[in-house]
Each structure stands twice: as structure tokens, then as C-alpha cells.
Amino acid sequence: MAGPAFRRTGLEWFSSLPACLLLLSVVLFSTSSDIHNRMLQLGEQLWSGYYKLRMEPVAPSCDPNRDLEAALAAELAAAPAPDDPMAALLGAADRNPADVRLALERALADCREAHLGYQALQAQLTPGVRAYRAVELFVADLIAFGLSAQKRILVILVMLCAVTATLTRHHIAMRAMETRLDYTVSHTLQTIANVMLLGSSVIFRHASLAADTGITSEALLLHDLWILGFAALVLASLYRLIRVPDDLRPGGSLNQALLAVPLYTVMCLISGTYFAVIGHASGIGIYLGKMMELADMFLNVGLYVWVGMMLKQTQLATRVFNVFRPWRMPPELLAVVAVLVAAVPTAYTGASGIFVIAAGAVIYAELRAAGARRQLALAATAMSGSLGVVLRPCLLVVVIAYLNREVTTDELFGWGRWVFLLTASLFCLVVMGLNRHSRLALAPASQAWPAMRAALKPLLPYVLVIAGVVLVYRVALDVRMDEFSAPRLLPVILLAILGYEHVCRGRQREPGESRHQGLEWSLRSATNDTTAEIGALLLLLGLSVSIGGVIERSHLMQSFPQAFDSAWSAMLLMVLILVVLGMIMDAFGAVILVTATVASIAYASGIHPVHFWMVTLVAFELGYLSPPVALNHLLARQVVGEAEVSAALREGESFYQRHERIIMPLIAMGLALLLVAFVPLLFYA
């Protein structure tokens, strides 16, 4: 769990400034590809045949003024003697002078045409073309460098952020460190796990060097970066182990202390021990290296986290809530509205956990201000990111389509809309039917509508800023806002919103709104949070891939039939496996594992690929809400605070009331999973 927040000094820029520059470089490199494509189109429009002008034309080596008669005489004179047997065999002795002349005339014509083309190209190479070409080729080189640097950027970003998360006690665990025993046990095991990571990376490097296939300089550099990063991580965990904070209580319970161990540490200890036992000590390093195969995807995850943290620094979420405030909705209805509205930004932030981190605190605070019980507010906060993962342009769906040629993004997003409507309806029924404690009464429309229209006015500039950025990309770069362009457009949109608030909020503050601290402070705060969250999420994701390697190498999935006679039996097994994977693995790592193992069994058993992946997405979300891990609840507690969760546990008399934040989302998503999994089988199985 998160430790104390960053101190707002200039010192935190030592970690977050490099992270900010790395993330900006990812946006720059990805955007430069769009710029280059547009420059090629514009160059062709301005100068016909621009693709020929991109390189300096080379003068033809032939002579356009060649004497045809002299050349003919030379050719005929060089002809072999008629009695030469080799010439007879090749047919050279039968050369017709007319044919030789014709060939020479054609060659001379081609030569003169080549020289005319060269002169035409030279004439077209005006100073303007040369200047434009220089810029276009620079952008092309920038793209090539960016593509080659992706893996290096990812390794540096992961390790920099992982060290930051360790130093700030921000790794994700089942509970926060509250006692000295919690702290000692957690950081001791973290140190052991980090030493395992370092050792595995060193062994993997030596094995790669010893391999007969050889190793490229790029691969060797990546090995060295992993080793340097894990060495820094070991030092960071040792430093934290030695420097015990003063705010911890003495004593503690060992069982409770083990729950304070970060999840990535647990995964590392499990996978590292397994690989050591089977004599494959480099296993963790190998599976972490597999992250490099999807470096662009993991960098997009980092960009989405950054987007979420910048969103957290804006007033956008609060002003959206202001639109609904005039209706004076009962807390249960407001919770439903909050979760439904959150589905759209969830789709644009890539995964449910990222949105919970970004906007969970705002959702919880607004629901509490409206009179919601702590349990209800915590449940809505944890579920705020669960419904939108099936909507366009969610990165998780794009990754599924990328790894599985049996499905397309259009198919998945098309059926995702229906799955969203189903889960939204079930959540509404559960909250309003089973959990409603207040009377369903709204403010009179005559009072609410004018206030709602007034609340919409402050949102108009945000809409214009977003539309302006999207329009610039559409007109200037011919880039539409979709699932492929969203990772590079969203950071620009959020930077534009922060810039707008920097310019305008100081002059036009809403009543009761705090004074805006400025663009630099907002960006620094967002990047501070991003640095720690990327370290916690991507390290957890990387070790999830390693756990997937344990499952793969242990041949656990081979113990199940590779095909079932009944799609119903196969679906029942799929549901159980997918929920368990969602409970113990990060979404992206779980998708990679499912693609390699479970998916083929489902297809062979007669389950339609689109149906299978819709079930997978819903099952994962149920897993993220299910104990013992319940990742979305852990993230909700991380942004809300341990004190609020502890206070919620003391509320209510019955077991259900004390654990409503866990049980209520399980009911809604569990019903959704059963319907999504088994109802479609009635129509095609």
C-alpha cells in the first residue's frame, strides 16, 4: 500500500523529472510518426513526385552524346570469329548488325531520358524543397530512433519508478504497514525478492553471452539496464529496511505483517523459488525480458497512468459531479450515476485500476458529501473502473485483438456495448433494489434544470479544449481519435486542460474552489503520483508475467483436456480459471497467459472467440473485486486512506452491512458473468 505522500519540494523532481521526460519522449516519438506521414502527403501535394526528391539524385554514368556509328563499329569489331565454338554455342557469331544498331539506339535513348530526368530533378531541387526535405528526413530519423529506443525507455522507466515506489513505500499490498514488525517483514522480503531479481538477471545475461547464437549490442545493453535497475532496487529496499520511520507503532502480529508484503514481492518469491528448484534460475529474467516484445503496450500503460494522474489534478471530475448535484439524488442513485459516468474515462485510461487510482478519491469524496455510507462509497469507488473496460478505445481490448487473430477490435467493442448495458443494469438493480437505505426522491425539475444548466457552463471550456486538440490532430495530422491514437492524444489533451486551468482558474474560481497552484505544480504533482504508480503497476505486471511463466512451465494447463465435448462444460471451467487469474494477476499479464494457454481450449471446445473474450473481460473484473486479493479494492483503499476503510468496517450491525463494499460488487458482477458466459451458448452451442 501507499506510504506517505511526496513532500511538495523541488527534490522530488530528481525522480519525476526524468520520468516526465521519458513519457514526453514516448508521446513525441509516437506523434512524430503522424507528423512524418502528413509531411509525405504534403510534400507530394506541393511537389509532384516528391518521393524521388527525398534523396539527392545521382547523375547517370552513361554518355548521352555517344557516337552511335563509332559504337556500332566497335561492337561489331569486338564480335568473336565465326569459327569460335564457344561463340557458336552462345549464338554470338550470328549477331545481326541491324539488331546491334537497334540495341545501341535504345540504350542511347534510355541514357538521354535518364539524363533528362536527372536534370528535371535537379531543377526541382529548389532551396524550399531542400529545406523541407531536411526537416522531413530529420523526422524520419527521429521515428527510427524512437522505435529503436522503445525497449530502453521502458526498462529505464520501470526501474526508475520501481525504485521511487520502494523509497516512498508505495507498492501494492493487502494492507498498509502500520507497525514496526510490518515494516521489517515487508522490507526484508522485498530485499530478498529484489536480490532474486538481480541474480536472475545476471544469470540470464551470462547465459545469453554463452549461447552459440550470439547476442546483439542492443540486447546486451538491455541486460545491463535490467541489472543496474535491480541493483538500485536492492539498495533502495536495504535503505528502507535500515531507516525505520518514526510514525510506526511498536510490536505487531506476524500474520498481519505478511499481509503488508507487496504483491510483486510475493509473486517474485513464488516464481523465483520455483525456477530455482527446477534448475532454471534465469527464469524470472527471461519472462521479464518478454515485456520487451510488447514494449509499446507497456509504455502505453505508463501513458494512461500519467493521463489519470493529470486528470486527478484538474477540476474536470468535480465539475462533472456539479452537473448532477442540483437534482439532490439519494446516495444510492448518485453512486449508480458515478459508476456509469466513470465508464467513459475508464475506457480512455486503459484499465479499471488506473481509473480507480486517478479519480477514486474524487468519487469517494463526492459520494460522502452527498450523504452516502462509507461502505457504499467504497463499493462505488472500487467499481468505478469496472464497467468501461469493454468500451472503445480501451487498451486492454486492443491488446486482446493484437494477440489473437481470431477477433478484431470492431467485433469486441461492438459486443462490448451490450455487455456494458447488461453490467450497468445489473449494478443499478443491485444498488437500488438490495442496498437502498433512503427514499428515492429528486429535487423538483423547475429547480434542478436551471441549476444544472448553470453547472454545465463551466464544463464548456473543457469541451472546447478537448475538441480543439482532437480537431488539430484531425486536420493537421489526419489522425482520428480511436483506440490506436488515444495513448498519444490523451496526454496532449490533459496537458492542454492543465494549461487552460493555469491561465483561467486564477481569475475565474468557482465559489469555495481552492486557489490554483500553477501549471508547473500541477504537472509536478501528477508526475510524482505517476512515478510511484507506474513503479507499482508495471513491476506487478512484470511479475504477473513471471507467474504466468510458472503456470506455463509447470504444465498445469496440460492437466486439463485440450478440448471438451460440451461447450457448456468448457465454459464452466473457463469461468473458474479466468476468475482465479483475475484474482492473482494483473490484466495485461493475464491476457498474455490466457492467449497462450486457455484460449485454444475454448476455441477447440466450440466457444466462439468473441464470446470467450467477452467472458474473459467480465471474469477479470470480477476477479479484481474478489478476495483474497481484490486489487481494485486495494487501489481504492490506497487513494481513500486506511482510516476511512477502518471506519467503514466499524459501521453496520450485520455481516453484510460491515462488508457491503465487497459483497455488493460481487453480486452485480457475478450475475453479469453468469449471464454473459452461459446465455449466448443457448443460441449457438
XYZ file of C-alpha atoms in Angstrom:
685
model
C 0.000 0.000 0.000
C 0.944 3.579 -0.355
C 3.206 5.147 2.126
C 3.338 8.813 2.978
C 2.740 11.228 0.166
C 5.548 13.071 -1.564
C 6.687 16.226 0.091
C 5.968 19.089 -2.263
C 9.516 20.368 -2.664
C 11.763 20.588 -5.660
C 13.604 17.423 -4.601
C 11.022 15.019 -5.976
C 11.912 16.177 -9.492
C 15.059 14.021 -9.172
C 12.824 11.026 -9.863
C 9.747 12.503 -11.511
C 11.530 14.868 -13.914
C 13.312 12.008 -15.720
C 10.017 10.070 -15.733
C 8.233 13.119 -17.161
C 10.861 13.473 -19.893
C 10.644 9.766 -20.740
C 6.847 9.912 -21.025
C 7.020 13.074 -23.125
C 9.557 11.365 -25.388
C 7.138 8.471 -25.905
C 4.416 10.950 -26.913
C 6.889 12.793 -29.160
C 8.132 9.654 -30.904
C 4.629 8.303 -31.492
C 3.365 11.683 -32.698
C 6.379 12.115 -34.986
C 5.119 9.142 -36.993
C 1.857 11.006 -37.638
C 3.791 14.169 -38.488
C 6.012 12.271 -40.920
C 3.076 10.656 -42.714
C 1.452 14.052 -43.077
C 4.697 15.606 -44.310
C 4.993 12.956 -47.024
C 1.421 13.645 -48.130
C 2.002 17.406 -48.094
C 5.307 17.055 -49.942
C 3.596 15.068 -52.701
C 0.883 17.727 -52.948
C 3.398 20.602 -53.166
C 5.919 18.903 -55.473
C 4.711 16.133 -57.728
C 6.980 13.128 -57.391
C 8.346 14.278 -54.027
C 9.270 10.710 -53.129
C 12.016 10.946 -55.804
C 13.287 14.206 -54.293
C 13.708 12.746 -50.785
C 17.221 11.608 -51.703
C 19.899 13.517 -53.610
C 19.627 12.442 -57.297
C 22.636 10.631 -58.717
C 23.819 11.581 -62.210
C 23.661 8.713 -64.735
C 27.071 7.273 -65.607
C 26.300 6.819 -69.331
C 27.246 9.289 -72.105
C 24.172 10.892 -73.758
C 26.325 12.225 -76.615
C 27.828 8.888 -77.573
C 28.671 8.455 -81.294
C 26.270 5.785 -82.472
C 28.221 4.839 -85.610
C 31.505 4.514 -83.710
C 29.831 2.463 -81.019
C 28.314 0.179 -83.661
C 31.652 -0.311 -85.334
C 33.291 -1.101 -82.011
C 30.614 -3.634 -81.149
C 30.909 -5.372 -84.482
C 34.695 -5.315 -84.319
C 34.576 -6.942 -80.920
C 32.417 -9.758 -82.265
C 34.135 -13.210 -81.994
C 35.369 -15.134 -85.007
C 32.738 -17.220 -86.787
C 34.766 -20.384 -86.217
C 34.875 -19.882 -82.428
C 32.989 -22.918 -80.994
C 32.030 -21.092 -77.774
C 30.616 -18.159 -79.748
C 28.666 -20.570 -81.894
C 27.311 -22.205 -78.749
C 26.191 -18.821 -77.351
C 24.879 -17.589 -80.651
C 27.217 -14.598 -80.699
C 28.531 -15.466 -84.139
C 25.135 -14.828 -85.687
C 24.802 -11.227 -84.466
C 22.901 -9.128 -86.954
C 24.312 -5.569 -87.397
C 20.757 -4.227 -87.600
C 19.919 -5.776 -84.241
C 23.082 -4.384 -82.688
C 22.244 -0.905 -84.024
C 18.709 -1.143 -82.641
C 20.017 -2.169 -79.216
C 22.512 0.692 -79.190
C 19.822 3.191 -80.222
C 17.547 2.039 -77.409
C 20.374 2.222 -74.874
C 21.246 5.732 -76.048
C 17.592 6.805 -75.806
C 17.356 5.408 -72.270
C 20.553 7.211 -71.363
C 19.295 10.542 -72.673
C 15.970 10.015 -70.874
C 17.825 9.283 -67.616
C 19.842 12.473 -68.015
C 16.705 14.481 -68.741
C 15.093 13.015 -65.605
C 18.194 13.853 -63.588
C 18.182 17.436 -64.912
C 14.452 17.736 -64.139
C 15.025 16.544 -60.586
C 17.920 18.953 -60.195
C 15.696 21.768 -61.429
C 13.033 20.792 -58.872
C 15.520 20.826 -56.005
C 14.887 24.433 -55.065
C 16.064 25.824 -51.703
C 12.500 25.350 -50.435
C 12.475 21.664 -51.372
C 15.873 21.145 -49.778
C 14.765 22.829 -46.551
C 11.517 20.843 -46.439
C 13.390 17.627 -47.214
C 15.854 18.262 -44.401
C 13.034 18.613 -41.884
C 11.177 15.566 -43.243
C 14.273 13.368 -43.140
C 15.022 14.570 -39.600
C 11.535 13.490 -38.542
C 12.091 10.134 -40.259
C 15.346 9.674 -38.341
C 13.560 10.655 -35.147
C 10.956 7.944 -35.746
C 13.651 5.354 -36.404
C 15.448 6.356 -33.210
C 12.195 6.281 -31.241
C 11.338 2.789 -32.445
C 14.803 1.511 -31.566
C 14.720 3.269 -28.175
C 11.328 1.933 -27.039
C 12.749 -1.017 -25.129
C 15.435 1.068 -23.456
C 12.887 3.698 -22.434
C 10.641 1.011 -20.957
C 13.403 -0.573 -18.866
C 14.616 2.792 -17.562
C 11.046 3.905 -16.809
C 10.140 0.688 -14.989
C 13.260 0.633 -12.846
C 13.253 4.356 -12.075
C 9.626 4.190 -10.992
C 10.108 0.919 -9.070
C 12.924 2.486 -7.033
C 10.705 5.511 -6.382
C 7.802 3.293 -5.274
C 10.144 1.469 -2.886
C 11.537 4.646 -1.368
C 8.047 6.129 -0.952
C 6.516 2.849 0.355
C 4.029 2.863 -2.497
C 3.956 -0.757 -3.602
C 0.584 -2.516 -3.663
C -0.062 -4.871 -0.756
C -3.043 -6.413 1.029
C -2.731 -3.900 3.874
C -0.635 -0.913 4.809
C 2.437 -1.070 7.028
C 1.267 0.092 10.451
C 3.700 -1.469 12.933
C 7.457 -1.906 13.131
C 7.051 -5.642 12.571
C 5.001 -4.953 9.423
C 7.758 -2.695 8.166
C 10.615 -5.075 8.998
C 8.958 -8.150 7.500
C 7.834 -6.301 4.383
C 11.174 -4.704 3.562
C 13.160 -7.808 4.465
C 11.160 -9.875 1.993
C 11.320 -7.063 -0.548
C 15.106 -7.092 -0.266
C 15.221 -10.868 -0.728
C 12.924 -10.625 -3.757
C 14.991 -7.815 -5.272
C 18.175 -9.866 -4.808
C 16.394 -12.712 -6.638
C 15.557 -10.346 -9.490
C 19.136 -9.103 -9.647
C 20.602 -12.611 -9.535
C 18.245 -13.934 -12.187
C 19.075 -11.021 -14.497
C 22.834 -11.569 -14.052
C 22.488 -15.301 -14.762
C 20.318 -14.603 -17.807
C 22.957 -12.199 -19.148
C 25.747 -14.746 -18.715
C 23.629 -17.454 -20.362
C 22.897 -15.172 -23.307
C 26.593 -14.400 -23.761
C 27.451 -18.101 -23.605
C 24.850 -19.055 -26.212
C 26.194 -20.041 -29.624
C 23.679 -17.809 -31.375
C 25.466 -14.714 -30.122
C 23.925 -11.534 -28.753
C 23.388 -8.113 -30.287
C 24.706 -4.934 -28.718
C 21.105 -3.764 -28.187
C 20.206 -6.942 -26.279
C 23.370 -6.653 -24.191
C 22.518 -3.054 -23.327
C 19.039 -4.136 -22.180
C 20.595 -6.817 -19.964
C 22.881 -4.214 -18.410
C 19.992 -1.797 -17.823
C 17.956 -4.504 -16.038
C 20.956 -5.375 -13.870
C 21.672 -1.748 -12.976
C 17.983 -1.186 -12.221
C 17.640 -4.191 -9.942
C 20.897 -3.294 -8.194
C 19.423 0.147 -7.462
C 16.214 -1.538 -6.293
C 18.196 -3.722 -3.865
C 19.933 -0.645 -2.475
C 16.609 1.185 -2.137
C 14.998 -1.679 -0.217
C 18.096 -2.010 2.022
C 17.973 1.716 2.720
C 14.305 1.472 3.635
C 14.973 -1.564 5.824
C 17.620 0.308 7.788
C 15.801 3.650 8.012
C 12.717 2.747 10.031
C 10.173 5.617 10.126
C 9.149 7.091 13.460
C 5.400 7.029 12.708
C 5.040 3.241 13.104
C 3.536 1.603 16.169
C 5.729 -0.829 18.126
C 5.002 -4.563 18.091
C 2.684 -6.237 15.610
C 1.460 -9.662 14.510
C 3.389 -11.859 12.055
C 0.205 -12.856 10.211
C -0.739 -9.221 9.774
C 2.822 -8.339 8.810
C 2.790 -10.874 5.963
C -0.263 -9.124 4.513
C 1.808 -5.928 4.295
C 4.261 -7.570 1.889
C 3.837 -6.096 -1.632
C 2.157 -8.356 -4.159
C 5.091 -8.127 -6.555
C 7.334 -9.471 -3.774
C 5.051 -12.443 -3.184
C 4.970 -13.193 -6.912
C 8.746 -12.878 -7.145
C 9.353 -15.209 -4.194
C 6.976 -17.809 -5.637
C 8.323 -17.702 -9.189
C 11.966 -17.322 -8.124
C 11.755 -20.302 -5.784
C 10.043 -22.415 -8.450
C 12.603 -21.592 -11.131
C 15.477 -22.228 -8.711
C 14.059 -25.642 -7.754
C 13.730 -26.775 -11.381
C 17.246 -25.528 -12.164
C 16.182 -22.565 -14.282
C 17.489 -19.658 -12.211
C 17.321 -17.239 -15.129
C 13.563 -17.812 -15.462
C 12.416 -14.515 -13.938
C 14.869 -12.579 -16.085
C 13.649 -14.375 -19.198
C 9.992 -13.631 -18.548
C 10.727 -10.029 -17.613
C 12.581 -9.809 -20.907
C 9.377 -10.852 -22.659
C 7.961 -7.495 -21.664
C 10.248 -6.082 -24.335
C 8.286 -7.890 -27.041
C 5.306 -5.684 -26.196
C 7.240 -2.576 -25.184
C 4.814 -0.229 -26.939
C 1.886 -1.714 -24.995
C 3.570 -1.308 -21.614
C 4.640 2.233 -22.481
C 1.004 2.958 -23.316
C 0.095 1.693 -19.838
C 2.531 4.238 -18.419
C 0.974 6.980 -20.555
C -2.509 6.039 -19.357
C -1.364 6.215 -15.732
C 0.076 9.668 -16.438
C -3.200 10.716 -18.051
C -5.081 9.514 -14.983
C -2.840 11.423 -12.614
C -3.160 14.608 -14.690
C -6.933 14.144 -14.691
C -6.727 13.958 -10.908
C -5.068 17.410 -10.867
C -7.863 19.037 -12.865
C -11.279 20.217 -11.740
C -12.971 18.234 -14.508
C -14.309 15.380 -12.329
C -15.639 17.773 -9.687
C -17.403 19.901 -12.285
C -18.991 16.833 -13.832
C -20.396 15.968 -10.400
C -21.646 19.554 -10.087
C -23.924 18.901 -13.060
C -25.827 16.218 -11.130
C -25.730 17.909 -7.736
C -28.840 20.127 -8.309
C -31.070 17.045 -8.516
C -30.232 16.166 -4.889
C -30.086 12.477 -5.756
C -30.190 9.925 -2.959
C -26.721 8.448 -2.323
C -27.554 5.131 -3.989
C -28.688 6.772 -7.230
C -25.680 9.087 -7.227
C -23.429 6.032 -6.810
C -25.027 4.467 -9.880
C -24.592 7.676 -11.876
C -20.964 7.978 -10.758
C -20.107 4.434 -11.861
C -21.888 4.857 -15.211
C -20.254 8.199 -15.968
C -16.871 6.776 -14.945
C -17.150 4.103 -17.644
C -16.181 6.573 -20.377
C -12.911 7.839 -18.844
C -12.145 4.264 -17.774
C -12.217 3.228 -21.420
C -9.798 6.045 -22.205
C -7.432 5.287 -19.321
C -6.914 1.711 -20.449
C -7.759 -0.372 -17.362
C -10.001 -0.272 -14.320
C -7.186 0.015 -11.797
C -5.739 3.099 -13.471
C -9.043 4.950 -13.254
C -9.558 3.962 -9.606
C -6.157 5.469 -8.842
C -6.902 8.597 -10.875
C -10.450 9.506 -9.867
C -11.287 7.230 -6.957
C -10.591 9.862 -4.316
C -12.890 12.385 -6.049
C -15.713 9.849 -6.437
C -15.452 8.788 -2.803
C -15.396 12.382 -1.539
C -18.390 13.415 -3.662
C -20.458 10.422 -2.582
C -19.644 11.030 1.063
C -20.552 14.705 0.661
C -23.935 13.591 -0.741
C -24.577 11.522 2.394
C -23.507 8.078 1.135
C -22.490 5.475 3.668
C -18.784 4.665 3.735
C -19.456 1.115 2.584
C -21.490 2.300 -0.411
C -18.948 4.967 -1.307
C -16.095 2.453 -1.137
C -18.026 -0.059 -3.251
C -18.732 2.562 -5.932
C -15.111 3.706 -5.854
C -13.829 0.163 -6.398
C -16.367 -0.457 -9.183
C -15.877 2.903 -10.878
C -13.353 1.368 -13.250
C -15.071 -1.968 -13.846
C -17.763 -1.231 -16.432
C -15.796 0.705 -19.037
C -13.154 -1.892 -19.926
C -15.361 -3.245 -22.729
C -15.892 0.166 -24.358
C -13.869 1.802 -27.128
C -10.944 2.629 -27.006
C -9.851 0.502 -24.014
C -6.212 -0.557 -24.365
C -6.892 -3.990 -22.877
C -9.269 -4.846 -25.746
C -6.709 -3.600 -28.278
C -4.098 -5.913 -26.722
C -6.511 -8.869 -26.951
C -7.110 -8.211 -30.648
C -3.373 -7.754 -31.215
C -2.509 -11.102 -29.641
C -5.459 -13.059 -31.076
C -6.071 -13.021 -34.806
C -9.444 -14.747 -34.288
C -11.036 -11.473 -33.123
C -10.974 -7.815 -34.160
C -11.383 -4.637 -32.156
C -14.609 -3.815 -34.024
C -16.133 -7.163 -33.013
C -15.041 -6.865 -29.398
C -16.130 -3.254 -28.984
C -19.398 -3.961 -30.808
C -20.390 -6.679 -28.345
C -18.769 -4.724 -25.526
C -21.525 -2.110 -25.748
C -24.130 -4.785 -24.973
C -22.046 -6.174 -22.125
C -21.753 -2.650 -20.714
C -25.533 -2.170 -20.835
C -26.008 -5.501 -19.055
C -23.497 -4.845 -16.278
C -24.770 -1.303 -15.810
C -28.364 -2.520 -15.496
C -27.423 -5.209 -13.002
C -25.396 -2.775 -10.911
C -28.330 -0.375 -10.878
C -30.743 -3.134 -9.820
C -28.451 -4.344 -7.038
C -27.770 -0.878 -5.640
C -31.312 0.464 -5.929
C -33.012 -2.803 -5.010
C -30.884 -4.533 -2.390
C -28.893 -1.676 -0.917
C -31.197 1.349 -0.941
C -31.496 2.878 2.515
C -33.042 6.208 1.552
C -36.191 7.366 -0.165
C -35.987 7.772 -3.941
C -36.881 11.444 -4.268
C -35.343 14.043 -6.555
C -35.419 17.813 -6.479
C -38.248 19.435 -8.493
C -37.338 19.804 -12.146
C -38.213 23.507 -12.024
C -35.375 23.978 -9.528
C -32.927 21.381 -10.828
C -32.901 22.246 -14.543
C -31.797 25.893 -14.195
C -29.077 24.919 -11.714
C -27.978 22.055 -13.956
C -27.723 24.349 -16.983
C -25.659 26.766 -14.900
C -23.348 23.908 -13.857
C -22.870 22.939 -17.495
C -21.391 26.321 -18.397
C -18.051 25.769 -16.581
C -17.727 22.469 -18.491
C -17.994 24.167 -21.895
C -14.363 25.399 -21.972
C -13.157 21.871 -21.216
C -15.229 20.532 -24.095
C -13.781 23.205 -26.388
C -10.213 22.435 -25.315
C -10.707 18.698 -25.919
C -12.429 19.320 -29.253
C -9.683 21.748 -30.261
C -6.878 19.228 -29.680
C -8.800 16.473 -31.466
C -9.553 18.835 -34.381
C -5.911 19.892 -34.687
C -4.807 16.282 -34.883
C -7.569 15.507 -37.370
C -6.896 18.444 -39.693
C -3.147 18.857 -39.338
C -2.087 15.215 -38.977
C -5.085 13.282 -40.363
C -5.353 11.352 -37.066
C -8.723 10.327 -35.691
C -9.411 9.768 -32.015
C -9.642 5.983 -31.689
C -8.201 3.075 -29.721
C -4.902 3.302 -31.605
C -4.323 7.049 -31.332
C -5.723 7.553 -27.809
C -2.445 6.828 -25.939
C -0.685 9.716 -27.694
C -3.658 12.099 -27.904
C -4.826 11.882 -24.288
C -1.600 13.213 -22.707
C -1.746 16.196 -25.070
C -5.415 16.769 -24.193
C -4.706 16.667 -20.449
C -1.698 18.963 -20.825
C -3.955 21.388 -22.715
C -6.556 21.213 -19.922
C -3.892 21.874 -17.291
C -2.706 24.807 -19.374
C -6.256 26.160 -19.629
C -6.750 25.888 -15.880
C -3.408 27.582 -15.291
C -4.497 30.532 -17.412
C -8.119 30.808 -16.331
C -8.648 29.366 -12.865
C -6.725 32.092 -11.105
C -9.202 34.640 -12.473
C -12.398 32.549 -12.559
C -12.504 30.377 -9.460
C -15.738 28.735 -8.502
C -17.137 29.578 -5.038
C -15.251 27.520 -2.485
C -12.667 26.321 -5.015
C -9.107 26.303 -3.763
C -6.516 28.579 -5.305
C -4.826 27.058 -8.332
C -1.134 26.393 -7.712
C 0.010 26.736 -11.308
C 0.871 24.557 -14.285
C 4.303 23.513 -13.045
C 2.943 22.473 -9.651
C 0.058 20.512 -11.223
C 2.327 18.753 -13.697
C 4.875 18.011 -10.985
C 2.205 16.635 -8.651
C 0.735 14.483 -11.421
C 4.143 13.144 -12.404
C 5.083 12.468 -8.769
C 1.995 10.283 -8.393
C 2.581 8.764 -11.823
C 6.141 7.775 -10.989
C 5.122 5.818 -7.912
C 2.053 4.274 -9.548
C 3.955 3.181 -12.671
C 6.560 1.566 -10.463
C 3.916 -0.308 -8.501
C 1.783 -1.327 -11.505
C 4.442 -2.210 -14.086
C 6.584 -4.154 -11.624
C 3.466 -6.021 -10.536
C 2.604 -6.598 -14.207
C 6.101 -7.870 -14.961
C 5.993 -10.341 -12.098
C 2.491 -11.378 -13.221
C 4.117 -12.407 -16.499
C 6.639 -14.380 -14.436
C 3.830 -16.132 -12.540
C 2.332 -16.899 -15.928
C 5.665 -18.484 -16.809
C 5.427 -20.680 -13.715
C 1.951 -21.825 -14.755
C 3.177 -22.398 -18.308
C 6.340 -24.343 -17.369
C 4.598 -26.413 -14.714
C 2.267 -27.656 -17.484
C -0.663 -27.030 -15.170
C -2.963 -26.255 -18.076
C -1.961 -29.505 -19.788
C -3.599 -31.381 -16.925
C -6.939 -30.185 -18.309
C -8.445 -31.642 -21.503
C -7.330 -29.764 -24.586
C -10.925 -29.839 -25.852
C -14.335 -30.608 -24.350
C -17.215 -32.419 -25.990
C -19.606 -29.886 -24.473
C -19.197 -26.126 -24.783
C -21.169 -25.821 -21.528
C -18.625 -27.867 -19.582
C -15.771 -25.974 -21.186
C -17.377 -22.619 -20.323
C -17.843 -23.642 -16.677
C -14.138 -24.473 -16.425
C -13.187 -21.296 -18.307
C -15.174 -19.131 -15.896
C -13.488 -20.662 -12.851
C -9.993 -20.359 -14.321
C -10.478 -16.803 -15.572
C -11.850 -15.525 -12.252
C -8.909 -17.081 -10.393
C -6.451 -15.499 -12.838
C -8.165 -12.155 -12.348
C -7.730 -12.559 -8.595
C -3.978 -13.163 -8.723
C -2.690 -11.467 -11.896
C -2.678 -8.062 -13.491
C -4.964 -7.689 -16.511
C -2.294 -7.423 -19.210
C -0.202 -10.273 -17.860
C -3.326 -12.418 -17.530
C -4.315 -11.706 -21.152
C -0.885 -12.861 -22.336
C -1.180 -16.086 -20.306
C -4.768 -16.783 -21.397
C -3.810 -16.261 -25.032
C -1.035 -18.838 -24.729
C -2.998 -21.468 -22.790
C -6.732 -21.284 -22.168
C -7.924 -19.625 -25.381
C -7.099 -22.554 -27.660
C -9.009 -24.958 -25.369
C -12.061 -22.683 -25.544
C -11.917 -22.437 -29.343
C -11.473 -26.205 -29.744
C -14.488 -26.802 -27.470
C -16.804 -24.790 -29.706
C -16.838 -21.488 -27.813
C -16.905 -18.534 -30.194
C -13.727 -16.403 -29.852
C -15.598 -13.102 -29.380
C -17.846 -14.722 -26.766
C -14.821 -16.162 -24.973
C -13.046 -12.812 -24.720
C -16.160 -11.011 -23.527
C -16.400 -13.616 -20.770
C -12.697 -13.117 -20.056
C -13.073 -9.364 -19.571
C -16.048 -9.722 -17.224
C -14.345 -12.572 -15.327
C -11.207 -10.485 -14.859
C -13.222 -7.588 -13.455
C -14.971 -9.968 -11.063
C -11.542 -11.279 -10.051
C -10.275 -7.752 -9.338
C -13.220 -7.295 -6.960
C -12.893 -10.720 -5.295
C -10.958 -11.577 -2.126
C -8.349 -12.543 -1.128
C -6.514 -10.004 -3.320
C -9.332 -7.772 -4.667
C -6.930 -5.435 -6.466
C -9.499 -2.718 -7.188
C -10.418 -2.580 -3.509
C -6.723 -2.318 -2.616
C -6.344 0.574 -5.021
C -9.487 2.219 -3.654
C -8.065 1.964 -0.144
C -4.789 3.375 -1.440
C -6.444 6.580 -2.684
C -9.087 6.893 0.038
C -6.927 6.099 3.034
C -6.695 3.324 5.590
C -8.621 5.369 8.170
C -11.770 5.514 6.029
C -11.719 1.773 5.379
C -11.227 1.028 9.077
C -14.125 3.340 9.925
C -16.323 1.591 7.342
C -15.640 -1.794 8.937
C -16.991 -0.471 12.241
C -20.260 0.643 10.645
C -23.306 -1.603 10.430
C -24.603 -4.383 12.602
C -24.884 -7.388 10.284
C -22.079 -9.141 8.415
C -23.446 -7.847 5.116
C -23.510 -4.243 6.320
C -19.928 -4.438 7.563
C -18.716 -5.925 4.264
C -21.132 -4.336 1.817
C -18.234 -2.771 -0.140
C -17.053 -6.297 -1.037
C -20.327 -8.222 -1.323
C -22.387 -5.760 -3.362
C -19.943 -5.521 -6.319
C -19.555 -9.323 -6.229
C -23.305 -9.776 -6.606
C -23.543 -7.349 -9.537
C -20.508 -8.616 -11.442
C -21.160 -12.256 -10.546
C -24.649 -12.112 -12.061
C -23.234 -10.343 -15.115
C -20.603 -13.044 -15.573
C -23.152 -15.872 -15.384
C -25.372 -14.205 -17.976
C -22.533 -13.269 -20.332
C -20.988 -16.742 -20.062
C -23.985 -19.030 -20.463
C -26.886 -17.216 -22.154
C -25.144 -16.897 -25.570
C -24.496 -20.660 -25.542
C -28.264 -21.181 -25.860
C -28.094 -19.699 -29.366
C -25.071 -21.406 -30.918
C -23.788 -24.263 -28.711
